[in-house]
Amino acid sequence: MKVNPVDGSIDLPDHVDSSGVKPMSYEEEQLIRVFYEQKIQEVCTAFKFPHKIQATAIIYFKRFYLQWSVMEHQPKNIMLTCVYASCKVEENHVSAEELGKGIQQDHEIILNNEMVLLKSLDFDLIVYAPYRSIEGFIDDLEGFCRAGNGAFQRLKELHQMAISHADKMMLTDAPLLYTPGQLALAALHKCNDILKVFDFERYLETIFSRQHSNCTIEQFVQSINAINYLVDQLKMPSVKDMRHLDRKLRHCWDPSSRDEYGIRRKRRSQNTNRKEHLLMPSSTARKRIVEGLV
């Protein structure tokens, strides 16, 4: 067994005895998915993509693995394809070649998985993320708080902290279970508990007084608490965890998929003289992403 120093991939023998291989447990698959969802965030940050692209790519990744197992489709390949598709849908197009070269991955892997991804999503590609909702609530809070210069600065701090908290939410199942508005208010509620910028319960009352809803404030607060509970329970895999999980995952894959990956990687190494593209992450960011990819 050899480890590729560039992308961290492992070359396994041509013939692997799979008779004693145990499938991955639900918990193990979940850790792998969370790891690659976090990698989506790192890739998007390195390319300076807006949060909308990051959120869309993560939702695509989550929805894809509602139908498939990480033992059936390599999550690293699907992760990159999700970022590529997200850029297309959000009209911030980056070519597959540019994306692949930016993080030293074979762009053909992205293209070969694109149709599999789109079919698995039933071509339903519109995604709503909590970030615009957070921005809308912050604008509304300026009037609610009658923000002066001091209050405006505190709302700005609340806004930034809520975005960071929403990033954590995106790594849980919450985006599949709750609306963007609920996610946004849950993020603001959690961060306001720390910063104490405004009276959250009174603000909820003003929101509910403006609209007719069958949902009570108490029920809505329960939803918010449930969302933040998911964030509190989020477990991030350690480097040691991922080494073990990656080793086990590679034994679970069909040998033909490993052969195909090896062919693609060889083809990538033969195409090193292609034209450089302008939109690339910094060398430091690119190195960090490549070293982190399993």
Coordinates of C-alpha atoms in Angstrom, one line a residue:
M1 CA 0.0 0.0 0.0
K2 CA 1.4 3.4 -1.0
V3 CA 0.2 6.9 0.0
N4 CA 0.2 9.6 -2.7
P5 CA 2.0 12.7 -1.3
V6 CA -0.1 15.1 -3.3
D7 CA -3.7 14.3 -2.6
G8 CA -3.4 11.8 0.3
S9 CA -5.0 9.0 -1.7
I10 CA -4.0 5.4 -1.1
D11 CA -3.0 2.9 -3.8
L12 CA -4.3 -0.5 -2.9
P13 CA -3.3 -3.9 -4.4
D14 CA -5.1 -4.9 -7.5
H15 CA -6.7 -7.9 -5.7
V16 CA -8.1 -7.3 -2.3
D17 CA -9.9 -10.0 -0.4
S18 CA -13.2 -8.5 0.6
S19 CA -14.5 -11.5 2.4
G20 CA -13.6 -10.1 5.8
V21 CA -14.5 -6.5 5.1
K22 CA -17.2 -5.0 7.4
P23 CA -19.5 -2.3 6.1
M24 CA -19.4 1.1 7.7
S25 CA -21.8 1.8 10.5
Y26 CA -24.3 4.7 10.4
E27 CA -22.2 6.7 12.8
E28 CA -19.0 6.2 10.7
E29 CA -20.7 7.3 7.6
Q30 CA -22.0 10.3 9.4
L31 CA -18.5 11.3 10.5
I32 CA -17.3 11.0 6.9
R33 CA -20.1 13.1 5.5
V34 CA -19.5 15.8 8.1
F35 CA -15.8 15.8 7.3
Y36 CA -16.4 16.4 3.6
E37 CA -19.1 19.0 4.2
Q38 CA -16.5 20.9 6.2
K39 CA -14.1 20.5 3.2
I40 CA -16.8 22.1 1.0
Q41 CA -16.7 25.1 3.3
E42 CA -12.9 25.2 3.1
V43 CA -12.8 24.9 -0.7
C44 CA -15.4 27.7 -1.1
T45 CA -13.5 29.9 1.3
A46 CA -10.2 29.3 -0.6
F47 CA -11.9 30.3 -3.8
K48 CA -13.6 33.3 -2.1
F49 CA -17.1 32.0 -3.1
P50 CA -20.1 33.7 -1.4
H51 CA -21.8 31.8 1.4
K52 CA -24.7 31.0 -1.0
I53 CA -22.6 28.8 -3.1
Q54 CA -21.1 27.1 0.0
A55 CA -24.6 26.4 1.4
T56 CA -26.0 25.2 -1.9
A57 CA -23.1 22.8 -2.4
I58 CA -23.5 21.4 1.2
I59 CA -27.3 20.8 0.6
Y60 CA -26.6 19.0 -2.6
F61 CA -24.1 16.8 -0.8
K62 CA -26.5 16.0 2.0
R63 CA -29.4 15.3 -0.4
F64 CA -27.1 13.1 -2.6
Y65 CA -26.2 10.9 0.4
L66 CA -29.8 10.6 1.5
Q67 CA -30.0 8.2 -1.5
W68 CA -26.5 6.8 -1.6
S69 CA -23.9 5.5 0.8
V70 CA -20.3 6.7 1.0
M71 CA -19.5 3.1 0.2
E72 CA -21.1 3.5 -3.2
H73 CA -19.8 6.9 -4.3
Q74 CA -16.5 8.4 -3.2
P75 CA -17.4 11.4 -1.1
K76 CA -14.3 13.4 -2.2
N77 CA -15.4 13.2 -5.8
I78 CA -19.1 14.1 -5.0
M79 CA -17.9 17.0 -2.8
L80 CA -16.1 18.6 -5.7
T81 CA -19.0 18.0 -8.1
C82 CA -21.4 19.6 -5.6
V83 CA -19.2 22.7 -5.5
Y84 CA -19.0 22.8 -9.3
A85 CA -22.8 22.4 -9.7
S86 CA -23.5 25.0 -7.1
C87 CA -21.3 27.5 -8.9
K88 CA -23.3 26.9 -12.1
V89 CA -26.7 27.2 -10.4
E90 CA -25.8 30.4 -8.5
E91 CA -24.4 32.0 -11.7
N92 CA -20.8 32.2 -10.4
H93 CA -19.5 29.8 -13.0
V94 CA -16.1 28.3 -12.6
S95 CA -14.9 25.7 -15.0
A96 CA -14.3 22.1 -13.8
E97 CA -10.7 22.3 -15.0
E98 CA -10.2 25.5 -13.0
L99 CA -11.8 24.1 -9.9
G100 CA -9.8 20.8 -10.1
K101 CA -6.5 22.5 -10.8
G102 CA -7.0 24.9 -7.9
I103 CA -7.0 22.1 -5.4
Q104 CA -4.9 19.6 -7.4
Q105 CA -7.7 17.2 -8.3
D106 CA -8.6 15.7 -11.6
H107 CA -11.3 17.8 -13.2
E108 CA -12.6 14.8 -15.2
I109 CA -13.8 13.3 -11.9
I110 CA -16.0 16.3 -11.5
L111 CA -17.5 16.1 -15.0
N112 CA -18.0 12.3 -14.8
N113 CA -20.0 12.6 -11.6
E114 CA -22.1 15.6 -12.6
M115 CA -25.0 13.7 -14.2
V116 CA -25.1 11.2 -11.4
L117 CA -25.4 14.1 -8.9
L118 CA -28.1 15.9 -10.9
K119 CA -30.2 12.7 -11.3
S120 CA -29.9 12.0 -7.6
L121 CA -31.2 15.5 -6.9
D122 CA -34.1 15.0 -9.4
F123 CA -32.8 18.1 -11.1
D124 CA -34.3 20.1 -8.2
L125 CA -31.5 22.6 -7.9
I126 CA -32.9 25.7 -6.2
V127 CA -31.7 25.9 -2.6
Y128 CA -32.6 28.4 0.1
A129 CA -30.0 29.1 2.8
P130 CA -30.3 30.9 6.1
Y131 CA -27.7 33.7 5.3
R132 CA -30.1 36.1 3.5
S133 CA -32.7 35.5 6.2
I134 CA -30.1 36.5 8.8
E135 CA -29.3 39.6 6.9
G136 CA -33.0 40.4 6.7
F137 CA -33.6 40.0 10.4
I138 CA -30.6 42.2 11.2
D139 CA -32.0 44.9 9.0
D140 CA -35.3 44.5 10.8
L141 CA -33.6 44.6 14.2
E142 CA -32.1 48.0 13.4
G143 CA -35.6 49.5 13.5
F144 CA -36.6 47.3 16.5
C145 CA -33.7 48.4 18.5
R146 CA -33.8 52.0 17.2
A147 CA -30.1 51.5 16.6
G148 CA -27.8 54.3 17.2
N149 CA -24.1 54.2 16.5
G150 CA -23.3 51.9 19.5
A151 CA -26.3 49.6 18.9
F152 CA -25.5 49.4 15.2
Q153 CA -22.0 48.2 15.9
R154 CA -23.3 45.5 18.3
L155 CA -25.8 44.4 15.6
K156 CA -22.9 44.1 13.2
E157 CA -21.1 41.9 15.7
L158 CA -24.3 39.8 16.1
H159 CA -24.6 39.5 12.3
Q160 CA -21.0 38.1 12.0
M161 CA -21.4 35.7 14.9
A162 CA -24.8 34.5 13.5
I163 CA -23.2 33.7 10.2
S164 CA -20.5 31.7 11.9
H165 CA -23.1 29.8 13.8
A166 CA -25.1 29.2 10.7
D167 CA -21.9 27.6 9.2
K168 CA -22.0 25.1 12.0
M169 CA -25.7 24.5 11.4
M170 CA -25.0 23.6 7.8
L171 CA -23.0 20.6 9.0
T172 CA -26.0 19.1 10.9
D173 CA -29.3 17.7 9.6
A174 CA -31.0 21.0 10.5
P175 CA -31.0 22.4 6.9
L176 CA -33.0 19.4 5.8
L177 CA -35.5 19.7 8.6
Y178 CA -36.2 23.4 9.1
T179 CA -36.8 26.5 7.0
P180 CA -34.1 29.1 6.4
G181 CA -36.1 31.6 8.6
Q182 CA -36.1 29.1 11.5
L183 CA -32.4 28.5 11.0
A184 CA -31.7 32.2 10.9
L185 CA -33.6 33.0 14.1
A186 CA -32.0 30.0 15.8
A187 CA -28.6 31.4 15.0
L188 CA -29.6 34.9 16.2
H189 CA -31.1 33.5 19.4
K190 CA -27.9 31.5 20.2
C191 CA -25.6 34.4 19.5
N192 CA -27.8 36.9 21.3
D193 CA -27.6 34.8 24.4
I194 CA -23.9 35.7 24.4
L195 CA -23.9 39.3 23.2
K196 CA -27.2 40.4 24.8
V197 CA -28.0 42.9 22.0
F198 CA -31.8 42.8 22.2
D199 CA -34.8 41.2 23.9
F200 CA -35.3 38.1 21.8
E201 CA -38.7 37.0 23.2
R202 CA -40.2 40.5 22.7
Y203 CA -38.8 40.5 19.1
L204 CA -40.5 37.2 18.4
E205 CA -43.8 38.7 19.7
T206 CA -43.5 41.6 17.2
I207 CA -42.8 39.1 14.4
F208 CA -45.9 37.0 15.2
S209 CA -48.0 40.1 15.6
R210 CA -47.4 41.0 12.0
Q211 CA -48.6 37.8 10.5
H212 CA -51.2 35.2 11.0
S213 CA -49.7 31.8 11.7
N214 CA -51.0 28.5 13.1
C215 CA -47.7 28.1 14.9
T216 CA -47.5 29.6 18.4
I217 CA -44.5 31.3 19.8
E218 CA -43.9 28.4 22.2
Q219 CA -43.9 25.9 19.3
F220 CA -41.5 28.1 17.4
V221 CA -39.1 28.4 20.4
Q222 CA -39.2 24.6 20.6
S223 CA -38.0 24.4 17.0
I224 CA -35.2 26.9 17.7
N225 CA -34.1 24.9 20.7
A226 CA -34.2 21.7 18.6
I227 CA -32.0 23.3 16.0
N228 CA -29.4 24.5 18.5
Y229 CA -29.4 21.1 20.1
L230 CA -28.4 19.6 16.8
V231 CA -25.5 22.0 16.7
D232 CA -24.5 21.3 20.2
Q233 CA -24.5 17.5 19.5
L234 CA -22.4 17.9 16.3
K235 CA -19.3 15.7 16.4
M236 CA -16.3 16.6 14.2
P237 CA -14.0 13.7 13.3
S238 CA -10.4 14.0 14.4
V239 CA -7.4 13.3 12.2
K240 CA -7.0 10.0 13.9
D241 CA -10.7 9.2 13.2
M242 CA -10.4 10.0 9.6
R243 CA -7.3 7.9 9.1
H244 CA -9.2 4.9 10.4
L245 CA -12.4 5.7 8.6
D246 CA -10.6 6.3 5.3
R247 CA -8.7 3.0 5.5
K248 CA -12.0 1.2 6.2
L249 CA -13.9 3.0 3.5
R250 CA -11.3 2.2 0.8
H251 CA -11.7 -1.5 1.6
C252 CA -15.5 -1.2 1.2
W253 CA -15.3 0.3 -2.3
D254 CA -15.7 -1.9 -5.3
P255 CA -12.3 -2.7 -6.7
S256 CA -13.4 -1.5 -10.1
S257 CA -13.9 2.0 -8.7
R258 CA -10.4 2.0 -7.4
D259 CA -9.0 1.0 -10.8
E260 CA -11.0 3.8 -12.4
Y261 CA -9.7 6.3 -9.9
G262 CA -6.2 5.2 -10.6
I263 CA -6.6 5.7 -14.3
R264 CA -8.0 9.1 -13.9
R265 CA -5.2 10.1 -11.5
K266 CA -2.6 8.9 -14.1
R267 CA -4.4 10.9 -16.8
R268 CA -4.2 14.0 -14.5
S269 CA -0.5 13.7 -14.1
Q270 CA -0.1 13.7 -17.9
N271 CA -1.9 17.0 -18.2
T272 CA 0.3 19.2 -16.1
N273 CA 1.1 21.6 -19.0
R274 CA -2.4 23.0 -19.4
K275 CA -2.9 26.8 -19.4
E276 CA -3.0 28.4 -16.0
H277 CA -6.3 30.0 -14.9
L278 CA -6.7 33.3 -13.1
L279 CA -9.2 32.5 -10.4
M280 CA -7.2 30.3 -8.0
P281 CA -7.0 30.1 -4.3
S282 CA -3.7 31.2 -2.7
S283 CA -0.9 28.6 -2.6
T284 CA -1.2 28.4 1.2
A285 CA -5.0 27.8 1.1
R286 CA -4.6 25.3 -1.7
K287 CA -1.9 23.4 0.2
R288 CA -4.1 23.3 3.3
I289 CA -7.0 21.9 1.4
V290 CA -5.0 19.3 -0.5
E291 CA -3.3 18.1 2.7
G292 CA -6.7 17.8 4.4
L293 CA -8.4 15.8 1.6
V294 CA -8.5 12.1 2.4

